XYZ file of C-alpha atoms in Angstrom:
640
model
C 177.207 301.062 202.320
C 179.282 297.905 200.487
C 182.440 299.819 201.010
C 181.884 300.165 205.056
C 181.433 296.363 204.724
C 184.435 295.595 202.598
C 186.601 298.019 205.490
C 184.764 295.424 207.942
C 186.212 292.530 206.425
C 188.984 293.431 205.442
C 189.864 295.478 208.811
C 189.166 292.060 210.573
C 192.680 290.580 209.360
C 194.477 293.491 209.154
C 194.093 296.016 212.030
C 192.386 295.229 215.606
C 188.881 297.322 216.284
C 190.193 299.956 213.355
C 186.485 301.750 212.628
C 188.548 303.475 209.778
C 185.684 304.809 207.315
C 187.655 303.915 203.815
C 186.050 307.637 202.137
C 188.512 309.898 201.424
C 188.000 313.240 203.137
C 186.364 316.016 201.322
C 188.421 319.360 201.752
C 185.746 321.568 200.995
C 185.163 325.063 202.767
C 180.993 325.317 202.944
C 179.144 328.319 202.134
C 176.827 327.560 204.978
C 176.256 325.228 207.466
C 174.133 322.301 206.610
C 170.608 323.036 208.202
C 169.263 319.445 207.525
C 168.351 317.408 210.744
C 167.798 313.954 209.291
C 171.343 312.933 207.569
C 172.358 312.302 211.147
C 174.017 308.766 209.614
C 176.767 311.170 207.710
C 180.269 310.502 208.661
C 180.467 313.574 211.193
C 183.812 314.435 209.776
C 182.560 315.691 206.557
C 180.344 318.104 208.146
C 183.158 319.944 209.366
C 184.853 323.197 207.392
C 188.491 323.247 207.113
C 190.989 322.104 204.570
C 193.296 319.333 205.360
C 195.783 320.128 202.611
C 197.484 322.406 205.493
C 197.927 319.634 207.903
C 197.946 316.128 206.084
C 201.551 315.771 205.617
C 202.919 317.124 208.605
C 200.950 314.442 210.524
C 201.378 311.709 207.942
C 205.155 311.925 209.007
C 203.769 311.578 212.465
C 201.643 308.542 212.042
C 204.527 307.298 210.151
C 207.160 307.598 212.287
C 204.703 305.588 215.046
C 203.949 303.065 212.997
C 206.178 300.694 213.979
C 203.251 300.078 216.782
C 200.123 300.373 215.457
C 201.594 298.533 212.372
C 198.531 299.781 209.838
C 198.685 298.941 205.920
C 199.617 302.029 203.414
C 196.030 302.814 202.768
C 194.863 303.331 206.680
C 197.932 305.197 207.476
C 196.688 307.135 204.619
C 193.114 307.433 205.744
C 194.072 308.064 209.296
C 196.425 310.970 208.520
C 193.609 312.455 206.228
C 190.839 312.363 209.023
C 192.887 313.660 211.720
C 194.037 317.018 209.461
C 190.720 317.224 208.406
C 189.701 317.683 212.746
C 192.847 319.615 213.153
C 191.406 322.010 209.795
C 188.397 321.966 211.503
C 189.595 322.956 214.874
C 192.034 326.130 213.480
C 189.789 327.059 210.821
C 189.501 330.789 210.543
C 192.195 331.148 213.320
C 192.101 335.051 214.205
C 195.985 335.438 214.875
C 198.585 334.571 212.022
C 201.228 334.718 214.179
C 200.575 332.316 216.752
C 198.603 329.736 214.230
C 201.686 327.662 213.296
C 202.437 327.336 217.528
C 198.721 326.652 218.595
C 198.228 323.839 215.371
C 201.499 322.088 216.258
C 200.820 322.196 220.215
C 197.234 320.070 218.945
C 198.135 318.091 217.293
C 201.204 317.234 219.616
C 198.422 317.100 222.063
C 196.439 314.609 220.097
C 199.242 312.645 219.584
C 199.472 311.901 223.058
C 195.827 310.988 223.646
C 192.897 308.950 221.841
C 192.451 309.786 218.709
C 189.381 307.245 218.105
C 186.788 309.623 217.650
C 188.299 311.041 214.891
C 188.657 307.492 213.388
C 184.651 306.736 213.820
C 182.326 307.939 211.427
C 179.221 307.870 213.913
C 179.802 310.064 217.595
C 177.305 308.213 219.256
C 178.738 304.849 218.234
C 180.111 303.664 221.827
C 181.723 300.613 220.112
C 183.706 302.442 218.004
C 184.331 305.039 220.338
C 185.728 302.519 223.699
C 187.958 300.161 221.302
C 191.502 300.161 222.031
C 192.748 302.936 220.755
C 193.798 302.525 216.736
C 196.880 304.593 216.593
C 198.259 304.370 220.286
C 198.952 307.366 221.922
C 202.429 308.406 222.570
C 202.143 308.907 226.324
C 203.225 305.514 227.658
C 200.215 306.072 230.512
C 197.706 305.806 227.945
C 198.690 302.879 226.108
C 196.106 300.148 227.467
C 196.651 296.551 227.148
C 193.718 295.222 224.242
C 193.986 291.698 226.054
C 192.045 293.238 229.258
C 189.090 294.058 226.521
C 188.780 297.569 229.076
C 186.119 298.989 226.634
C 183.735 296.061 226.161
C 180.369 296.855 227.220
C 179.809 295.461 230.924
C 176.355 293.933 231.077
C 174.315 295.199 234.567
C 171.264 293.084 234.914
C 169.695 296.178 237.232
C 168.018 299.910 237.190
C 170.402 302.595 236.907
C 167.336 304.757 238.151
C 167.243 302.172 241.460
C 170.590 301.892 241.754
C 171.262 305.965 242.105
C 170.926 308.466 244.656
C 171.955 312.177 243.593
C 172.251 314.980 245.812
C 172.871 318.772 244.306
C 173.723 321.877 247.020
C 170.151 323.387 247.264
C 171.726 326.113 250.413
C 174.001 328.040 248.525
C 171.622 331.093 248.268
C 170.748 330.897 252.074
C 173.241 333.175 253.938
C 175.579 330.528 256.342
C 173.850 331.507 259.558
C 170.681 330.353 258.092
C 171.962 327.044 256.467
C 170.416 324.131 258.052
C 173.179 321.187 258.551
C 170.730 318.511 259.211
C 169.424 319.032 256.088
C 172.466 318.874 253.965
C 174.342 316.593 251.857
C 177.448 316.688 254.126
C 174.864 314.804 256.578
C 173.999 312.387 253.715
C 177.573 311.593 253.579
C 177.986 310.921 257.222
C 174.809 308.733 257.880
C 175.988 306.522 254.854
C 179.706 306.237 256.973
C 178.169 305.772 260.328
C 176.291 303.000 258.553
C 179.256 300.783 257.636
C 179.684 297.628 259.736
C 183.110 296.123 261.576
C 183.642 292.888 259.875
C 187.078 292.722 258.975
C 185.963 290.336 255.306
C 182.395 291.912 254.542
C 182.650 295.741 255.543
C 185.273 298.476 254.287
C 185.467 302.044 253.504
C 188.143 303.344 250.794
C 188.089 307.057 250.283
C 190.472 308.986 247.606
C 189.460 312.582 248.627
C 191.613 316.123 247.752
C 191.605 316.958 251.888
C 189.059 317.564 254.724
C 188.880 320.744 256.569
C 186.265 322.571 259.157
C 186.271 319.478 261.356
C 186.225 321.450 264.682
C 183.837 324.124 266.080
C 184.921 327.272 267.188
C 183.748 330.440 267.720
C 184.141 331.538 264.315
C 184.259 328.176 262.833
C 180.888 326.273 262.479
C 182.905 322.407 262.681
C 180.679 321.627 259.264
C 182.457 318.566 258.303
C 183.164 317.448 262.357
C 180.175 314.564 261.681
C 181.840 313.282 258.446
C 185.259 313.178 259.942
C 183.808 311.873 263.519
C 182.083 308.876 261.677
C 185.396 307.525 260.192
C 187.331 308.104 263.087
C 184.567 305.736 264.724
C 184.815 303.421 262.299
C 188.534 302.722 262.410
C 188.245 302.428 266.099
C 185.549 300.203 265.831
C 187.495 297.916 263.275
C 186.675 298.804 260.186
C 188.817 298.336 257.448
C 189.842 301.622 256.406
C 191.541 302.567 253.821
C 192.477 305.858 252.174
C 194.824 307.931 249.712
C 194.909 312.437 249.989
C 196.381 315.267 247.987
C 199.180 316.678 248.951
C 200.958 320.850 248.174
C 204.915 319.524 248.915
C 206.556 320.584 251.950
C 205.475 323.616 253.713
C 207.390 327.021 252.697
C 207.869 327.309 256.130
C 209.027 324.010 257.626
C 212.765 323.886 258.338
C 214.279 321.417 256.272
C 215.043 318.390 255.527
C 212.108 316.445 256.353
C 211.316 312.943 256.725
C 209.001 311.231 254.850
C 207.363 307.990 256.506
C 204.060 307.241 257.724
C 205.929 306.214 260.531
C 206.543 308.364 263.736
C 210.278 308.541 263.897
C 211.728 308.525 267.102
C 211.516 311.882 269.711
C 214.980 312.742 268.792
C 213.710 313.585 265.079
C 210.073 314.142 265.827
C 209.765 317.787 264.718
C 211.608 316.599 261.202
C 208.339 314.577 260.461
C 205.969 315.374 257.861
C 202.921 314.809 259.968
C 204.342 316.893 262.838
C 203.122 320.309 263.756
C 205.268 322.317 262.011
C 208.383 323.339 263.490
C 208.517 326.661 262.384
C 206.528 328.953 264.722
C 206.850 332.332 262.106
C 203.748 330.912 260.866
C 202.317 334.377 259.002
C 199.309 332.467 258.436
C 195.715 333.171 259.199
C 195.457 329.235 259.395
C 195.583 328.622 263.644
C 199.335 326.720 264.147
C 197.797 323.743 264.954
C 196.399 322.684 261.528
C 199.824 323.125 260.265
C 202.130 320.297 259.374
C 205.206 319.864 257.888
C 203.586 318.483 254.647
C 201.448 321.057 253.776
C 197.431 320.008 252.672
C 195.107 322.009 250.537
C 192.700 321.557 253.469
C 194.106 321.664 256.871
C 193.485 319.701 259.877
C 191.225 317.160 258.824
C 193.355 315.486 256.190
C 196.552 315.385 258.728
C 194.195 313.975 261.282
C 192.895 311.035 259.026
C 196.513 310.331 257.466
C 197.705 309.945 261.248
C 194.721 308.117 262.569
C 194.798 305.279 259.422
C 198.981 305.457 260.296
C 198.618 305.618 263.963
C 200.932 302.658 265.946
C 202.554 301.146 262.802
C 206.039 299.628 262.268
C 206.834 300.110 258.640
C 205.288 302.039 255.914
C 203.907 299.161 254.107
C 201.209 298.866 257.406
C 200.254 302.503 256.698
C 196.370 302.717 255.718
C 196.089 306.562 254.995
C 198.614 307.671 251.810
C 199.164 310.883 250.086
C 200.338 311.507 246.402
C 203.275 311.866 245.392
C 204.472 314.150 243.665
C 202.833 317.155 244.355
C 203.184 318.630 240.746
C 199.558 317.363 239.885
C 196.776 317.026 241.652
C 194.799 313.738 243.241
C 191.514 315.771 242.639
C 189.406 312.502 243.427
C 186.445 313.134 245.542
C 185.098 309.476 246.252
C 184.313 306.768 248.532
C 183.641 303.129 248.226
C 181.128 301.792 251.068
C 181.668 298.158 251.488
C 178.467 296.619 253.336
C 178.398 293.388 253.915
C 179.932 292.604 250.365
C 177.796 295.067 248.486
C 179.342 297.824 246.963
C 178.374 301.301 246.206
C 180.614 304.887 245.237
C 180.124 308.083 246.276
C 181.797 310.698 243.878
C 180.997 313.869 242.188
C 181.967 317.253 241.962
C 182.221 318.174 245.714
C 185.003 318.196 247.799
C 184.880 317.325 251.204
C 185.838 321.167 252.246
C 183.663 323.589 254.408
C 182.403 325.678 251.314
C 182.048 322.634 249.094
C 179.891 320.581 250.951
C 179.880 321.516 254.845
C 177.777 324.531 254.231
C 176.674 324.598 250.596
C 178.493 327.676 249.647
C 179.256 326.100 245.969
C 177.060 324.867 243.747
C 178.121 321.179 243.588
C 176.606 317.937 242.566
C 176.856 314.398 244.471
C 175.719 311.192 243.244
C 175.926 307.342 244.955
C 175.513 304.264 242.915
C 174.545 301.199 244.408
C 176.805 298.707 242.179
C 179.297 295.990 242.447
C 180.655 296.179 238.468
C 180.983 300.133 238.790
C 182.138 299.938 242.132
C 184.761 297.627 241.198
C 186.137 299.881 238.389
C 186.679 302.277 241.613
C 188.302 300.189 243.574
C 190.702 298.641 240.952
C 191.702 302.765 240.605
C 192.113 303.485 243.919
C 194.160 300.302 244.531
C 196.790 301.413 241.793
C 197.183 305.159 243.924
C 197.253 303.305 247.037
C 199.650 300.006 246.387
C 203.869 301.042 246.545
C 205.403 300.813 243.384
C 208.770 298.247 243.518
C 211.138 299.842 245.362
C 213.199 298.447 242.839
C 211.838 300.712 239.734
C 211.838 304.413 242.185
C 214.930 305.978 241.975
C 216.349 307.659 245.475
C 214.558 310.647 246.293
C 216.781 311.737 249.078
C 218.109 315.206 249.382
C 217.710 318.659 250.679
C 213.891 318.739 251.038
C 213.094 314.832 251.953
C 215.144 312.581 253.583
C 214.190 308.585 254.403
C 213.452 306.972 257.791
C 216.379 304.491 259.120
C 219.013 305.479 256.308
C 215.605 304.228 253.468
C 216.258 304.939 249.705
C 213.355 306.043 248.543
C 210.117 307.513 249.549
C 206.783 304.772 249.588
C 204.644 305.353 247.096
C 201.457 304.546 244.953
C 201.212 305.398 240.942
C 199.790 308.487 240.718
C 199.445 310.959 237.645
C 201.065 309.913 234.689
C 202.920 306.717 236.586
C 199.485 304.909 236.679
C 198.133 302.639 233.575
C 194.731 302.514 231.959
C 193.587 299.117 233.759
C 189.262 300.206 234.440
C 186.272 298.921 233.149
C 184.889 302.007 231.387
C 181.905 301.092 229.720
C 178.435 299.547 231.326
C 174.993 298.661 230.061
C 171.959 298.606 232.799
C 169.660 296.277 231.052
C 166.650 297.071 233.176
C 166.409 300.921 231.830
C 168.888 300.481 229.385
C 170.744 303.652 230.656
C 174.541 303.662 229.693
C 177.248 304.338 231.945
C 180.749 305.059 231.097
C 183.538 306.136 233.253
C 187.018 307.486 232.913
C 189.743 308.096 235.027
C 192.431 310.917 234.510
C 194.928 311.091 233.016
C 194.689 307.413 231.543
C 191.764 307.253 230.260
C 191.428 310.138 228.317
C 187.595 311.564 228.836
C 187.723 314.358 226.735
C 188.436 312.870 223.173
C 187.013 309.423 224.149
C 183.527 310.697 225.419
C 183.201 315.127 226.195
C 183.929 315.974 222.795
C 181.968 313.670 220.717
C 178.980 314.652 222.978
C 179.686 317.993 222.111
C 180.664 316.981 218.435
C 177.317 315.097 218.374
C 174.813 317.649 219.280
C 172.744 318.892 216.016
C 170.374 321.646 215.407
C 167.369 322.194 217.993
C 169.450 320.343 220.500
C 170.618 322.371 223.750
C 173.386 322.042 225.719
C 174.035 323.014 229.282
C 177.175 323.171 231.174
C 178.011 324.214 234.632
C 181.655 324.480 235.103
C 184.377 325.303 237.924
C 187.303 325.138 235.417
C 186.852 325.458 231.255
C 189.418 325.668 229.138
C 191.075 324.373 225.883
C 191.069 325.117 221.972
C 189.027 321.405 221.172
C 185.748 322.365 223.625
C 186.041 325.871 222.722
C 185.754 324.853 218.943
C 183.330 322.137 219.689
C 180.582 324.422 221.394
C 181.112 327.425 218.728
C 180.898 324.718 216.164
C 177.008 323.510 217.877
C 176.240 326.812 218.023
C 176.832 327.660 214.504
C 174.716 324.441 213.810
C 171.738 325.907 215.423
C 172.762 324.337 218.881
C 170.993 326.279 221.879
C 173.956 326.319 224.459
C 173.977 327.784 227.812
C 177.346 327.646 229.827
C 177.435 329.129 233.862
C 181.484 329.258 234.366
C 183.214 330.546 238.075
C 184.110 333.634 238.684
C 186.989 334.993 238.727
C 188.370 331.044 237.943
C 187.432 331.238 234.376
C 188.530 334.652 233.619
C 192.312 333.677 233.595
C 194.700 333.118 230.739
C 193.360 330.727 228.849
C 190.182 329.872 229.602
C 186.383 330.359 228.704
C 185.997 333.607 229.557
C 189.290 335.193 229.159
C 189.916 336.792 226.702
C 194.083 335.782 226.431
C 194.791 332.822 225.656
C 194.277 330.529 222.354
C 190.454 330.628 223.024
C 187.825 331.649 224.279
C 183.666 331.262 224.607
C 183.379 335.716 224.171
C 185.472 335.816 221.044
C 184.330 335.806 217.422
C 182.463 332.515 216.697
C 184.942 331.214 213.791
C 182.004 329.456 212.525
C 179.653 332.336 212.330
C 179.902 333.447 208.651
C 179.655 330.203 207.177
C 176.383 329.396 209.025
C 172.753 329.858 208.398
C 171.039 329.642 211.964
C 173.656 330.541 213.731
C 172.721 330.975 218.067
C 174.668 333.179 220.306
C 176.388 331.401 222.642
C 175.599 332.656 226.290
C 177.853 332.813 229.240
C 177.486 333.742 232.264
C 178.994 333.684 236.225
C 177.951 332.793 239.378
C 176.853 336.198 240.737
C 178.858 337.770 243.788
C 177.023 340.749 244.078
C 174.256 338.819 246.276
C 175.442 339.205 249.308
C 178.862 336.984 248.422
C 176.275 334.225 249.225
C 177.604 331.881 246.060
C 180.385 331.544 246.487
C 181.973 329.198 243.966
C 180.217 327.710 241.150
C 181.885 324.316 241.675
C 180.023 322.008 239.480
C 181.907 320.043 236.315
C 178.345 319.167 234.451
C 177.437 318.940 231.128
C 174.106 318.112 229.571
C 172.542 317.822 226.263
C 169.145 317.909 225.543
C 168.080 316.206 222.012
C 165.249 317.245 219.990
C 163.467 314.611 219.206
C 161.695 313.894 215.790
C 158.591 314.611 216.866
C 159.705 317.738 218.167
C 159.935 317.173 222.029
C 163.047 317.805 223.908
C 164.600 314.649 226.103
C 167.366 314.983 228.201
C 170.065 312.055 226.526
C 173.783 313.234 227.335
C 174.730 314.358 230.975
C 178.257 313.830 232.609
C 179.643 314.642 235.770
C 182.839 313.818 238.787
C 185.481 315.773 239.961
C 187.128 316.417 236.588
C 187.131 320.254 235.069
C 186.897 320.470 231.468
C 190.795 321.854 230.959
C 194.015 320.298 229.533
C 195.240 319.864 233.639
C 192.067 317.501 234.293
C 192.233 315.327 231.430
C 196.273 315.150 231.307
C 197.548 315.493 234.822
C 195.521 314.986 237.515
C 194.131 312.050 239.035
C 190.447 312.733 237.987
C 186.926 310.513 237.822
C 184.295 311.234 235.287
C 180.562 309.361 234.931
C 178.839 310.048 231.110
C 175.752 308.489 231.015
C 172.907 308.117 227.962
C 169.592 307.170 227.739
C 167.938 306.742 224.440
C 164.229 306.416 225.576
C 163.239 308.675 228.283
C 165.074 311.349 230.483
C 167.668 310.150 233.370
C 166.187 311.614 236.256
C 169.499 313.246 237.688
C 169.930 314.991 234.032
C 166.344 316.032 234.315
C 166.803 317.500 237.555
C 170.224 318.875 236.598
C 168.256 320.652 233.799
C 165.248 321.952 236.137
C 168.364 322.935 239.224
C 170.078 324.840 235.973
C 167.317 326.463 234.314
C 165.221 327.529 237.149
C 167.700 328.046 240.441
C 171.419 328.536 238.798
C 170.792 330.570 235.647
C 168.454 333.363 236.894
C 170.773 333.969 239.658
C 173.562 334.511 237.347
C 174.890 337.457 235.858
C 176.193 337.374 231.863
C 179.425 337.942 230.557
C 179.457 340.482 227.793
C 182.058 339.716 224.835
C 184.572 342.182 226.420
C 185.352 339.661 229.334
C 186.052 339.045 233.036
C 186.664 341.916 234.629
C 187.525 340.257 237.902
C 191.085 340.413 239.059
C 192.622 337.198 239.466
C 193.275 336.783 243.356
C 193.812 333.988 245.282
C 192.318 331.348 242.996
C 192.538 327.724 244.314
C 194.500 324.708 243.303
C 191.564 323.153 242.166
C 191.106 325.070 239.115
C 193.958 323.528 237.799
């Protein structure tokens, strides 16, 4: 214990928030796995099999070469350089292909280079101090370095109930056939009572939405108009006055579209009308499926309602700078965001999730999907300072002309207006908050700046010890660092459960494939060393019933701790729009909620676990070791 205090001290006046554990790592390769459930004070690290040796001086150099940054003494380079080979040992130990080893070890720890390595760096997982400092060793990517004068990861004080302050909404339909779903009692209705609800005052009521697109917002014949309420209430309420603001996804410029285009948010004159991106496009060899009038120039990855929002919130203006509705730019990434800040009479509140606001996703339940609303100014805020950095125009000054063959400007312009998406945007959110009342913690992250995956996924995962279950529902897994973290619980004893998409994670890559780095169905590396090892299980929304699931669309994780006494309480459970894959955490704009509760269940994580265990799993269908056997067709943008 005296050393951990002597590190304190002398940490204090050396290095900023360091949480460097002064032990020198222990190389050794275990006969077994550790089957004790009390030493849960152990520096996680030296748990873990794998022999730095390998690793150490490859990323000493690293850390090194960095240096001139972080500015650490001799002895926490040291330290540092030791603890990250150790996780790197840990994460390619017993790799099963020789040949591709040395590329799949130097792409990680490239990878962790770039990102927050301050789990590694904290003896205790479930140490959120540690865990939300400012980064030790700053990343490499200049969009994760964070300022440590805006104190981002100090604990935010909320003198409320998270239970009272929550609503949360999960797609109960999806096993109803769509002629039998009933619309006034679904969440898409929710969504549109909460908008209709919104006042007119121009200083006390507002509505910001970042949202991927809007589709299904007219009835036909074949078409059942499913989101027509949602996109009829904000219509109404920027007629009525409201302040409206909002910022869209974007695919690029429609194959299609003659070329060049211009890009404004202002309608050009008649003359050049059919060059606009917001025009009908002006190609009529459509060879779509999609009726001609849902197509624009600037193509959407849901048609009709996202063009007709962009023009409404643009509708009448002079310059770009007056233009309410934006979309990303570029179109490389993904704005994946699926929220919405209500403003009522200067009360703020967020809805967010997993859903998008798409026919299938939440117009008739066809995917399993999760949405939540808190009722909070503090959290609210952290929303709002994000969606502000997409939606402001960066200097004109700093963009460098964009015109050319695709993309021209309007009136002879330079550049094309834009907000900071993707990697242009800086870590600049409140992440971590306290509600006193039911002392339920609440921390949130916002991709790709904030890093989610090494700052709070993984050291769940990392955390979870034997008797403890995990659960995870999940549109888009992938990645060598979960993969390894979930064989590693379940070679601890860890009861895991894991419902991917089909055919989404059957490609290249990801949980169920079987090409790729890694996988869920191949050999547990862990297995031989362990004592109670668990079988992972796997399994796929089921398409055989009547094609009535269509999408298992959730991004959920939960874990379940076993208690001393022996009873199981629901402690972990995280949620938003973000999949758990290398695209979500590093290129898209993304929002993710983790929250904890020590004493006593969350409610949504209990329900989550009851909406798993008793409606999701038993109408899924397991994947045996040999794979997917789906063939990749069609899959959608958002499994990026």
């Amino acid at each position: 214990m005296n050393k951990y205090i002597n590190l304190g001290i002398v940490l204090l006046f050396t290095v900023q928030c360091s949480h460097i554990p002064q032990n020198t790592m222990s190389d050794r390769k275990p006969n077994t796995v550790s089957t004790s459930t009390t030493n849960i004070n152990l520096d996680w690290l030296t748990e873990l099999p794998g022999d730095s040796k390998e690793y150490i001086e490859q990323i000493r150099k690293i850390v090194i070469r960095n240096n001139k940054t972080n500015k650490l003494s001799d002895s926490n380079i040291k330290n540092a350089s030791e603890r990250i080979a150790k996780y790197v040992s840990f994460v390619m130990y017993n790799y099963p292909d020789s040949v591709s080893k040395k590329r799949v070890s130097d792409d990680l720890i490239s990878r962790l280079m770039q990102s927050s390595v301050q789990f590694i760096l904290c003896s205790d997982l479930n140490d959120f101090s540690c865990l939300e400092k400012t980064p030790i060793l700053q990343p490499t990517s200049d969009f994760r370095i964070e300022d440590p004068k805006l104190k981002l990861g100090e604990v935010v004080q909320i003198k409320d109930s998270f239970e009272k302050s929550s609503e949360y909404y999960f797609n109960e339909q999806i096993f109803a056939t769509e002629d039998q779903y009933d619309p006034s009692n679904g969440v898409a209705k929710v969504l549109e009572n909460k908008i209709k609800k919104i006042g007119t005052h121009s200083d006390k009521d507002a509505l910001y939405m970042a949202i991927y697109g809007m589709d299904d917002i007219q009835k036909t014949e074949n078409n059942p108009g499913s989101l027509s309420g949602i996109y009829s209430a904000i219509i109404d309420r920027i007629t009525a006055g409201t302040t409206v603001y909002g910022v869209f996804d974007q695919s690029g410029p429609h194959e299609l579209a003659t070329k060049p285009l211009i890009f404004s948010y202002v309608k050009p004159p008649a003359v050049d009308l059919k060059k606009w991106i917001l025009s009908p496009l002006n190609n009529s060899d459509t060879q779509s499926k999609i009726p001609a009038n849902d197509l624009t120039n600037m193509d959407f990855q849901y048609k009709s309602g996202t063009q007709g929002l962009v023009l409404k919130l643009s509708e009448k203006i002079k310059s770009d700078e007056k233009a309410r509705g934006r979309i990303e730019w570029p179109d490389t990434d993904l704005m994946h965001n699926k929220f919405f800040i209500f403003k009522e009479n200067k009360k703020m509140s967020v809805w967010t999730g997993t859903a998008n606001i798409s026919r299938t996703c939440l117009g008739t339940e066809r995917n399993s999907n999760l949405s939540v609303v808190i009722h909070n100014d503090e959290v609210a805020k952290s929303y709002l300072t994000e969606f502000n950095e997409m939606y402001e125009y960066k200097d004109a000054k700093l963009v460098k002309p964009d015109l050319g063959k695709v993309f021209i400007g309007l009136n002879k312009q330079k550049y094309f207006p834009r907000g900071k998406f993707h990697k242009a945007k800086l870590p600049n959110t409140k992440r971590y908050f306290n509600f006193l009342v039911d002392q339920t913690e609440l921390r949130l992250y916002f991709s790709p700046t904030d890093d989610a995956e090494h700052r709070a996924l993984l050291p769940m995962l990392l955390s979870a010890r034997p008797g403890d279950q995990i659960l995870i529902s999940m549109f888009g897994g992938a990645g060598i660092e979960y993969a390894r973290s979930l064989q590693w619980a379940a070679s601890r004893g860890v009861d895991i459960q894991v419902i991917v998409d089909s055919p989404t994670a059957c490609g290249t890559g990801s949980w169920a494939g079987r090409n790729g780095d890694s996988s869920l169905i191949e050999d547990n590396p862990y297995q031989k060393i362990s004592t109670q090892y668990i079988p992972l299980q796997i399994h796929k929304n089921d398409k055989n019933k009547g094609e009535t699931w269509k999408q298992n669309h959730q991004k959920i994780g939960l874990l379940i701790r076993k208690k001393s006494d022996g009873t199981m309480s629901p402690e972990y459970f995280t949620f938003g729009s973000q999949n758990w894959s290398q695209n979500g955490n590093d290129k898209n704009d993304e929002n993710l909620i983790i929250l904890r509760k020590k004493d006593g269940p969350i409610k949504m994580a209990s329900a989550f676990e009851d909406h798993f265990k008793n409606f999701l799993w038993p109408k899924s269908q397991n994947i045996p070791q040999t794979g997917c056997t789906e063939i990749l067709l069609d899959i959608p943008a958002d499994g990026k």
